[in-house]
Amino acid sequence: MDHLDDEVMDGGPMPTPSDALSVERPAATASDDPGRHEEETTSESESDSDEEPLLLYQRLGSATQNLLDTDGASCVSVSGKVLAIGTHEGKVHVFDTLGHIEVKSYSSHSSTVNDIGFDEHCEYLASCSDDGTVVIVGLYSEERFKQEYRRPVKTVALDPKFRAKKSRQFVSGGLAGQLVLNTKGWLGTKDYALHSGEGTIHAARWTGSLIAWANDIGVRIYDCVSHQCIKYINRPKGSPRADLFRASLFWQSESLLIVGWADSVTILRISVQESPIGDAFAGPGATSSAQPSSGSTGLPVFRNVQVVASFQTDYYISGIAPFGPDLVALAYVIDQDDNMLKLAEVQEGATYQRRRSTVKGSLRPEVRVITWMNEELASDALTIHGYEHYKANDYLMASYYSVPASGADFLYGSASSDESAASERGAAGTTSR
C-alpha cells in the first residue's frame, strides 16, 4: 500500500493504479427522499462541516493487498459473487467481493491483461491480453478455452448466456481494428468480423442481444437478432486522442446504455417498436434494424435508439456507473492553474472545437455522484500518495449493478499498487475512516 494514505479524508480514499474500491448501496433512507432539501433545517444548511459524507471508504482485504504488494492491477471486474483482478504480469486473480479470500488464481497470458469480464451467472470469466490471446475459464470447474490472435486484444465480452448456450459466444477486439464474434459449431470454433475499419477497438460490453463497443471514431451498437448495427454515436468535436482516455461503457439494462469517455457523458435509451420512426439509426454505415420476428400486429420489429442525456464535464472520466437513479463517476481532475482550458476558435460550420493543453499535473482523483443533468450531488476527493504523477488511464473503476437494484450493489476503484473499498453511509457492515 505504497500510494494510499492510511488516514482517509472525509470524502473517502480512492485507489491508485492498482487500488480497488468497492461501494455498497444500501436500501433507501429518509435522506433519499426527493423533498429532503425542503426538510433540512437552517442550522444544518449553515454547518456543512456537520454533514455526513455520502460514501464511506475502506481497504479491501489482505488477500488483495498481498497481490498488489508484488504485482500491479491492470483491470478489474466485479459480479454479485466475486471480484476479479487482472495484472501486468498476465495473471488473473479471483477474490470474494471484500478481497479477504482468494477463490482462484491462474496465469494464462504472457503480457498485461487488458480486460476481464463474467457471464451473467458468474460461472465463467474471460480475459484478454497484449499477447494476442483470449482465455475463458470456468470458475467452478476445470473448463478452459484459449483463442489466439495476431495483434494485441484490448477488450473482451462474454455472451451473458454463455453457460446456457452451446454456441459459447464472445466478442473481442483490439489493435487489429475488428470487432470479432467467436462462436462454437459442429466443426469447432469460428471467428466472424462484425465490424472493422474504424481503428482500434477500445471497449466492448454485451447485454441480452445487444453489443456496444467503442473504437477510434465513436460508439456503435450491434443487434445480434437482426445482425445489424443499429446505432452510431460520433465522438464530440475536439475530443482528445481515443487511446489517451479509457472508454467506459455500462449497460444499466438492455434498454439503457451509459457512455463515459474523456470529458463527455452520453446516455442512450433503446426501445422496441413495430415500425421505424424517423432516422433513428442514422450514422456512418448504420442501417435500420428490422428483426426477422414480427410484433403483435404482424409488423417487423425495430429497435429505436435515442440519446436521452448528453453533457460535458470539467474533469476526465476514469469510470462511470449508475448509482440509484443517478450516476457515479471516478473523476480525474487536472490543475486548472497549470492546465488552462483553452477554447480554440476552430470553427467548422457552426461548431467550435474545445481543446485542452497538455496535462502537466493532476489533482487528487474524486468520486462524484451526479444527475443526468450533470448536477453534482456529492464529491469526495481521495487521498493518494503520488497522485500528481498519475494519468486518467492509471485509475480503474468497476461496478456491479443488479436489475432491479437490490440495494447491495458494489463499486470498485483501482490504481496499480493500492486497493480500498467504499460503501454508502448507513449501509450495514461499513467501517469508519
XYZ file of C-alpha atoms in Angstrom:
433
model
C 0.000 0.000 0.000
C 2.655 2.477 -1.040
C 0.394 5.135 -2.522
C -2.722 5.288 -0.344
C -2.786 7.058 2.989
C -3.926 5.090 6.000
C -5.941 8.108 7.083
C -8.914 8.718 4.804
C -10.345 12.151 4.091
C -13.982 12.951 4.813
C -14.660 12.286 1.174
C -13.001 8.895 1.394
C -9.987 7.328 -0.343
C -9.675 6.072 -3.839
C -7.110 3.646 -5.156
C -4.096 4.381 -7.250
C -3.130 2.443 -10.364
C -3.776 -0.789 -8.532
C -6.337 0.297 -5.988
C -9.658 -1.409 -5.749
C -12.581 0.467 -4.303
C -15.979 -1.023 -3.594
C -19.202 0.839 -2.955
C -22.230 -0.861 -1.452
C -25.510 0.978 -1.958
C -27.921 0.329 0.929
C -31.679 0.444 0.958
C -33.215 3.892 0.608
C -33.293 6.044 3.709
C -35.063 9.239 4.611
C -32.218 11.192 3.042
C -33.113 9.662 -0.327
C -36.448 11.493 -0.365
C -36.602 13.973 -3.282
C -38.024 16.546 -0.874
C -35.177 16.183 1.583
C -33.817 19.672 0.823
C -37.088 21.292 1.896
C -36.991 19.430 5.200
C -33.436 20.463 6.128
C -33.196 22.978 8.942
C -31.387 26.266 8.624
C -28.746 25.209 11.118
C -27.996 22.073 9.109
C -27.535 24.039 5.889
C -25.273 26.549 7.631
C -22.916 23.954 9.094
C -21.568 21.959 6.178
C -18.861 20.509 8.382
C -21.520 18.637 10.383
C -22.996 16.979 7.296
C -22.109 13.339 6.857
C -20.489 12.376 3.536
C -22.456 10.149 1.199
C -19.761 7.473 0.924
C -17.524 5.671 3.381
C -14.311 4.005 2.250
C -12.272 1.056 3.450
C -9.423 -1.019 2.131
C -10.096 -4.385 0.618
C -8.918 -7.494 2.455
C -5.415 -8.810 2.988
C -5.611 -11.219 0.041
C -5.766 -8.353 -2.461
C -3.153 -6.380 -0.544
C -0.739 -9.305 -0.735
C -1.267 -9.481 -4.505
C -0.689 -5.778 -5.063
C 2.487 -5.825 -3.000
C 4.110 -7.856 -5.788
C 2.138 -7.023 -8.952
C 0.112 -4.136 -10.379
C -3.570 -4.249 -11.264
C -4.273 -3.604 -14.948
C -8.037 -4.280 -14.989
C -10.813 -5.130 -12.550
C -14.321 -6.605 -12.784
C -16.928 -7.432 -10.167
C -20.063 -9.573 -10.037
C -22.558 -10.231 -7.267
C -20.366 -13.102 -6.086
C -16.691 -12.355 -6.676
C -14.123 -9.727 -7.606
C -11.571 -10.381 -10.391
C -8.296 -8.522 -10.922
C -6.023 -8.801 -13.960
C -2.364 -7.839 -13.586
C 0.530 -6.523 -15.645
C 2.282 -9.869 -15.279
C -0.515 -11.605 -17.188
C -2.237 -13.215 -14.202
C -5.899 -13.284 -13.172
C -6.894 -13.438 -9.501
C -10.431 -14.020 -8.206
C -11.448 -12.982 -4.684
C -14.566 -12.695 -2.579
C -16.160 -9.261 -3.003
C -14.346 -7.824 0.038
C -10.950 -9.132 -1.016
C -10.330 -11.337 2.017
C -10.182 -14.753 0.340
C -8.606 -15.714 -2.989
C -11.013 -18.057 -4.759
C -8.957 -18.785 -7.854
C -5.707 -17.702 -9.487
C -4.189 -18.579 -12.838
C -1.550 -17.359 -15.259
C -2.870 -17.546 -18.813
C -1.155 -14.618 -20.501
C 2.453 -13.636 -21.107
C 1.731 -9.903 -21.054
C -0.586 -7.319 -19.490
C -4.220 -8.371 -19.009
C -6.282 -5.602 -20.641
C -9.848 -6.603 -19.840
C -11.808 -9.206 -17.877
C -15.500 -9.976 -17.611
C -18.049 -12.518 -16.322
C -21.115 -14.135 -17.826
C -24.386 -13.245 -16.117
C -24.309 -16.363 -13.925
C -20.748 -15.631 -12.787
C -19.615 -19.125 -13.720
C -17.177 -18.171 -16.494
C -14.515 -15.479 -16.648
C -12.946 -14.163 -19.860
C -9.670 -12.247 -20.091
C -7.639 -10.763 -22.945
C -4.095 -9.538 -23.239
C -1.470 -7.671 -25.202
C -0.063 -11.087 -26.101
C -2.999 -11.502 -28.516
C -4.870 -14.171 -26.566
C -8.372 -14.522 -25.136
C -8.757 -17.031 -22.295
C -12.043 -18.254 -20.806
C -12.070 -20.372 -17.646
C -14.789 -21.974 -15.548
C -14.742 -20.544 -12.048
C -16.189 -23.705 -10.532
C -14.827 -26.243 -12.998
C -11.629 -27.104 -14.822
C -13.059 -25.958 -18.158
C -10.657 -23.750 -20.104
C -10.589 -22.251 -23.610
C -7.887 -20.219 -25.334
C -8.086 -18.329 -28.639
C -5.038 -16.719 -30.228
C -4.986 -13.617 -32.417
C -2.131 -11.895 -34.209
C -2.487 -8.478 -32.596
C -2.945 -7.242 -29.004
C -6.517 -7.710 -27.760
C -7.806 -4.758 -25.723
C -11.314 -5.869 -24.778
C -13.460 -8.991 -24.432
C -17.098 -9.618 -23.529
C -18.880 -12.931 -22.966
C -22.373 -13.688 -24.186
C -24.396 -13.156 -20.963
C -25.971 -16.600 -21.610
C -22.551 -18.202 -22.163
C -23.253 -21.004 -19.692
C -26.599 -21.997 -21.208
C -25.808 -21.756 -24.933
C -23.938 -24.402 -26.874
C -22.540 -21.705 -29.181
C -20.352 -20.356 -26.318
C -20.018 -16.942 -27.969
C -17.814 -13.999 -27.055
C -16.665 -10.813 -28.779
C -13.208 -9.284 -28.690
C -11.255 -6.528 -30.366
C -8.064 -4.546 -30.216
C -5.315 -3.108 -32.366
C -6.396 -5.174 -35.389
C -9.396 -2.833 -35.672
C -12.007 -5.592 -35.914
C -14.822 -6.485 -33.552
C -14.727 -10.287 -33.766
C -17.502 -12.681 -32.736
C -16.244 -16.156 -31.840
C -18.826 -18.938 -31.882
C -18.687 -22.690 -31.391
C -20.149 -25.021 -34.024
C -20.079 -28.672 -35.026
C -16.613 -28.345 -36.547
C -15.083 -26.254 -33.778
C -14.897 -22.513 -33.214
C -15.056 -19.850 -35.876
C -14.467 -16.089 -35.926
C -16.790 -13.607 -37.631
C -15.847 -9.940 -38.093
C -18.905 -7.919 -37.043
C -17.303 -4.585 -37.898
C -13.955 -3.119 -38.927
C -12.275 -0.107 -40.485
C -12.638 2.471 -37.706
C -9.430 1.973 -35.773
C -8.652 0.220 -32.505
C -11.479 -1.399 -30.549
C -11.082 0.100 -27.076
C -14.010 -1.391 -25.152
C -16.916 -3.793 -25.715
C -19.863 -4.722 -23.480
C -22.682 -7.222 -24.093
C -26.180 -7.382 -22.629
C -29.080 -9.506 -23.867
C -28.922 -9.421 -27.667
C -27.083 -6.081 -27.847
C -23.336 -5.436 -28.086
C -21.852 -1.956 -27.645
C -18.269 -1.116 -28.480
C -16.018 1.940 -28.717
C -13.476 2.500 -31.486
C -11.373 5.461 -32.596
C -14.356 7.120 -34.277
C -17.115 6.638 -31.710
C -19.514 4.092 -30.213
C -21.643 1.549 -32.073
C -24.431 -0.817 -31.006
C -24.978 -4.173 -32.723
C -28.184 -6.217 -32.609
C -27.449 -9.964 -32.543
C -31.020 -10.776 -33.631
C -31.120 -8.656 -36.774
C -27.333 -8.940 -37.307
C -27.049 -5.200 -37.937
C -25.518 -2.099 -36.391
C -28.488 -0.150 -35.058
C -26.776 2.965 -33.717
C -23.642 5.031 -34.198
C -22.556 7.807 -31.822
C -19.718 10.001 -33.005
C -17.198 11.353 -30.519
C -17.704 15.040 -29.664
C -15.830 17.612 -31.699
C -12.404 18.363 -30.288
C -12.194 15.096 -28.317
C -8.663 14.064 -27.300
C -6.996 11.074 -28.895
C -9.092 7.972 -28.240
C -6.364 5.921 -26.563
C -5.456 8.619 -24.028
C -8.671 8.152 -22.065
C -10.323 4.789 -21.468
C -13.872 4.472 -22.803
C -16.401 3.388 -20.162
C -19.486 1.515 -21.377
C -22.089 0.374 -18.853
C -25.349 -1.413 -19.653
C -27.695 -0.438 -16.819
C -30.269 -2.650 -18.528
C -30.954 -3.895 -22.033
C -32.740 -0.610 -22.652
C -30.200 1.816 -21.154
C -26.522 2.337 -22.044
C -24.218 4.769 -20.223
C -21.145 6.003 -22.117
C -18.360 7.962 -20.422
C -15.310 8.920 -22.481
C -12.738 11.625 -21.762
C -14.868 14.597 -20.622
C -18.210 13.606 -22.145
C -21.172 11.530 -20.965
C -23.927 10.131 -23.179
C -26.928 8.063 -22.070
C -28.841 6.062 -24.669
C -32.291 4.540 -24.342
C -33.167 1.554 -26.553
C -36.832 0.812 -27.164
C -38.619 -1.761 -29.300
C -41.332 -0.719 -31.740
C -43.171 -2.291 -34.633
C -42.384 0.431 -37.162
C -39.423 2.800 -37.541
C -39.861 6.423 -36.507
C -37.652 8.933 -38.255
C -33.979 8.362 -38.860
C -33.397 6.605 -35.542
C -30.494 4.602 -36.858
C -28.598 7.279 -38.712
C -24.833 7.187 -38.777
C -21.922 6.136 -40.955
C -22.611 2.614 -42.164
C -25.600 2.141 -39.840
C -28.972 0.951 -41.082
C -32.424 0.458 -39.649
C -32.657 -2.688 -37.556
C -35.571 -4.852 -38.624
C -35.670 -8.136 -36.738
C -36.890 -11.274 -38.520
C -39.619 -11.719 -35.916
C -42.952 -9.926 -36.014
C -44.772 -7.906 -33.406
C -48.310 -8.382 -32.165
C -49.655 -6.688 -35.286
C -47.519 -8.740 -37.645
C -45.242 -5.792 -38.481
C -41.429 -6.108 -38.406
C -39.856 -5.217 -35.068
C -37.412 -2.310 -34.961
C -35.128 -1.062 -32.207
C -35.215 2.680 -31.703
C -32.136 4.243 -30.061
C -32.410 7.735 -28.614
C -29.933 9.960 -26.791
C -31.738 10.907 -23.572
C -28.852 12.751 -21.890
C -25.559 14.218 -23.065
C -23.175 16.613 -21.346
C -19.532 17.539 -20.887
C -17.703 17.565 -17.572
C -14.920 19.731 -16.143
C -12.889 16.581 -15.418
C -11.881 13.426 -17.245
C -13.825 10.232 -16.608
C -11.841 7.196 -15.457
C -15.034 5.198 -14.909
C -18.790 5.666 -14.726
C -21.754 3.619 -13.497
C -25.358 4.030 -12.317
C -25.881 4.976 -8.680
C -29.559 4.528 -7.918
C -31.380 6.993 -10.204
C -28.170 8.970 -10.696
C -24.585 8.365 -11.848
C -21.285 7.884 -10.062
C -18.036 8.793 -11.799
C -14.394 8.389 -10.961
C -13.082 11.846 -11.854
C -9.535 12.574 -12.988
C -9.075 16.253 -12.165
C -6.368 18.458 -13.655
C -4.845 21.562 -12.125
C -6.676 24.424 -13.781
C -3.865 26.868 -12.903
C -1.215 24.842 -14.736
C -3.530 23.436 -17.387
C -5.811 26.205 -18.542
C -8.843 25.228 -20.578
C -8.297 26.700 -23.994
C -11.187 27.459 -26.276
C -9.620 27.304 -29.713
C -11.891 29.070 -32.099
C -11.505 26.484 -34.789
C -14.805 26.900 -36.487
C -16.233 24.043 -38.525
C -19.581 25.170 -39.780
C -21.451 26.262 -36.664
C -19.409 24.213 -34.212
C -16.314 25.042 -32.209
C -13.716 22.575 -31.078
C -12.698 22.567 -27.461
C -9.084 21.676 -26.852
C -7.162 21.197 -23.628
C -3.483 21.949 -23.162
C -1.104 19.151 -22.310
C -1.701 17.972 -18.743
C 1.360 18.752 -16.606
C -0.016 17.604 -13.253
C -3.216 16.246 -11.782
C -5.113 16.850 -8.565
C -6.420 14.135 -6.278
C -8.956 11.893 -8.036
C -12.551 12.265 -6.921
C -15.664 10.148 -6.711
C -18.578 12.266 -7.884
C -22.277 11.473 -7.729
C -24.120 13.406 -10.444
C -27.546 13.536 -12.034
C -28.357 13.014 -15.705
C -28.321 16.810 -15.978
C -24.734 16.954 -14.652
C -25.833 18.358 -11.299
C -23.363 17.366 -8.594
C -24.892 15.633 -5.563
C -21.678 14.596 -3.819
C -17.947 14.826 -4.376
C -15.217 13.026 -2.426
C -11.532 13.779 -3.002
C -9.388 10.695 -2.499
C -6.113 10.715 -0.608
C -3.371 9.039 -2.623
C 0.393 9.396 -2.461
C 1.887 10.418 -5.802
C -1.470 11.292 -7.378
C 0.134 14.175 -9.301
C 2.092 11.640 -11.375
C -0.891 9.544 -12.442
C -2.897 9.885 -15.644
C -6.559 9.120 -16.221
C -5.880 5.597 -17.510
C -3.925 4.755 -14.354
C -7.215 4.610 -12.463
C -9.771 1.811 -12.774
C -13.404 1.525 -11.762
C -15.771 -1.434 -11.887
C -19.365 -1.688 -10.710
C -21.931 -4.393 -10.132
C -25.487 -3.205 -10.660
C -28.423 -5.550 -10.146
C -31.633 -5.114 -12.124
C -33.825 -4.182 -10.411
C -31.402 -2.608 -7.943
C -31.295 -4.674 -4.776
C -29.692 -2.034 -2.582
C -26.473 -4.038 -2.319
C -24.590 -3.005 -5.422
C -20.807 -2.627 -5.456
C -18.415 -0.055 -6.881
C -14.690 -0.698 -7.124
C -11.974 1.785 -7.951
C -8.395 0.815 -8.577
C -4.961 2.195 -9.281
C -1.902 -0.140 -9.543
C -0.482 -0.883 -6.168
C -3.232 0.006 -3.699
C -6.787 -1.049 -3.117
C -9.640 0.163 -0.931
C -13.374 -0.263 -0.605
C -16.172 2.247 -0.195
C -19.773 1.979 0.914
C -22.613 4.446 1.234
C -23.042 5.848 4.745
C -25.773 3.919 6.530
C -25.024 0.597 4.873
C -24.676 -2.411 7.116
C -21.158 -3.532 7.806
C -19.399 -0.288 6.958
C -16.292 0.818 8.794
C -15.275 4.283 9.887
C -12.471 6.105 8.146
